[in-house]
Amino acid sequence: MIRFRPLVGFAAGVLLLAACGGGGDGGGQSYKEPTGPAQDTLKIEAGNFYFKPDKPTAKSEVVELELDGVEGLHTLVFDNGKVPGFQMEVSSGQTSSKKIDLKPGKYTFYCDIPGHRAQGMEGTLTIT
C-alpha cells in the first residue's frame, strides 16, 4: 500500500492542474485595463435590484465605467464572455471606476451575485 502513495499524489496533482485550466469564455484571456485616456465616462448606479441607466450609450474607443453603489453589494460583469475577466464590485456608498476598450456593438451587463440578475439587475451598453 505504501508504494501507491506517490502515484496517488501524482494523480491528484494532475487533476488539480486540469481543474485550474482556462475556461471556455475567452480561451484563458483575462481583462487588461487600457492605459490610454478615456474618450467617454459612463456613470451607472447599482441599487437593489437595478442599474440606472440600464441602457447607456457611449462612443467607441476607451470608455471609463463608474459604478456607484446605492444599496447593498453588487457587481457588474459582461455576458457571454465578451469581456473575459472584467468585473466591478461596489457596496453602499462606494464608487468603483475602470476603463474598458470596446468595439461598436451591444454588450449585455449584469450583476452576477446569485439571484440579482433574475430580479432585474441587467442592462445593455451600446457602443456607437
XYZ file of C-alpha atoms in Angstrom:
128
model
C 0.000 0.000 0.000
C 2.879 2.399 0.722
C 4.287 2.216 -2.819
C 0.980 3.556 -4.269
C 1.136 6.867 -2.336
C 3.430 8.631 -4.862
C 1.117 7.557 -7.691
C -1.941 8.874 -5.841
C -0.140 12.175 -5.145
C 0.860 12.481 -8.801
C -2.699 11.773 -9.990
C -4.113 14.346 -7.560
C -1.633 16.940 -8.850
C -2.596 16.277 -12.476
C -6.304 16.647 -11.636
C -5.641 19.911 -9.764
C -3.750 21.382 -12.721
C -6.506 20.329 -15.114
C -9.135 21.981 -12.906
C -7.207 25.276 -12.962
C -7.086 25.457 -16.768
C -8.667 28.294 -18.747
C -12.432 28.248 -19.149
C -14.408 28.398 -22.354
C -15.297 32.095 -22.074
C -12.247 33.632 -23.657
C -9.642 30.966 -24.181
C -7.908 31.785 -20.904
C -7.615 35.500 -21.723
C -8.351 37.937 -18.981
C -9.285 41.586 -18.800
C -6.487 44.131 -19.064
C -7.330 47.781 -18.381
C -6.417 50.149 -21.253
C -3.604 52.578 -20.499
C -4.806 55.443 -22.712
C -7.189 58.200 -21.682
C -10.932 57.526 -21.651
C -12.933 59.020 -24.542
C -16.192 58.924 -22.591
C -17.293 58.356 -18.963
C -20.455 56.446 -18.105
C -21.889 56.659 -14.602
C -24.042 53.690 -13.637
C -25.887 53.430 -10.328
C -26.262 49.986 -8.727
C -29.107 49.553 -6.248
C -31.388 46.809 -5.012
C -32.140 45.313 -7.837
C -31.474 47.721 -10.659
C -28.879 49.519 -12.747
C -29.585 53.139 -13.635
C -29.331 53.785 -16.507
C -29.857 50.255 -17.750
C -29.385 51.172 -21.432
C -26.373 53.528 -21.539
C -24.721 54.574 -24.812
C -21.113 55.636 -25.389
C -18.717 56.369 -28.226
C -16.331 53.649 -29.324
C -12.745 53.580 -28.156
C -11.853 53.665 -24.484
C -14.748 54.223 -22.048
C -14.478 54.727 -18.299
C -17.256 52.994 -16.376
C -18.063 54.466 -12.977
C -20.203 52.202 -10.813
C -21.881 53.894 -7.831
C -23.213 51.663 -5.042
C -26.505 52.944 -3.636
C -27.911 49.917 -1.811
C -26.361 46.546 -0.992
C -23.416 44.725 -2.591
C -23.376 44.464 -6.394
C -21.134 43.558 -9.321
C -21.037 44.484 -12.983
C -19.871 41.834 -15.465
C -20.471 41.294 -19.181
C -22.491 38.393 -20.622
C -21.274 35.648 -22.967
C -17.578 36.110 -22.186
C -17.440 39.271 -24.333
C -15.025 40.887 -21.856
C -13.381 37.928 -20.063
C -12.229 38.692 -16.547
C -13.865 42.139 -16.344
C -15.663 42.700 -13.053
C -16.551 45.696 -10.939
C -17.876 45.454 -7.384
C -19.388 48.073 -5.091
C -21.186 48.271 -1.756
C -23.492 51.003 -0.483
C -21.709 54.352 -0.551
C -18.772 53.108 -2.664
C -17.716 54.059 -6.186
C -15.537 51.984 -8.498
C -14.061 53.080 -11.842
C -12.488 51.053 -14.650
C -11.564 51.796 -18.227
C -12.585 49.413 -20.972
C -11.924 49.321 -24.723
C -14.985 48.124 -26.651
C -15.697 47.934 -30.351
C -19.063 49.238 -31.647
C -21.937 46.940 -30.735
C -24.278 45.943 -27.913
C -22.977 44.464 -24.663
C -25.243 42.905 -22.051
C -24.077 43.524 -18.498
C -25.475 42.206 -15.228
C -24.850 41.646 -11.519
C -23.506 38.128 -11.002
C -24.430 37.860 -7.310
C -26.829 34.880 -7.126
C -30.426 35.941 -7.735
C -29.696 39.581 -8.620
C -29.885 39.185 -12.405
C -33.176 37.314 -12.103
C -34.559 40.254 -10.092
C -33.741 42.768 -12.821
C -30.060 43.677 -12.469
C -29.279 43.577 -16.178
C -28.686 46.190 -18.841
C -27.353 46.784 -22.332
C -24.384 49.020 -23.110
C -24.399 50.291 -26.698
C -21.111 51.435 -28.220
C -21.620 53.592 -31.352
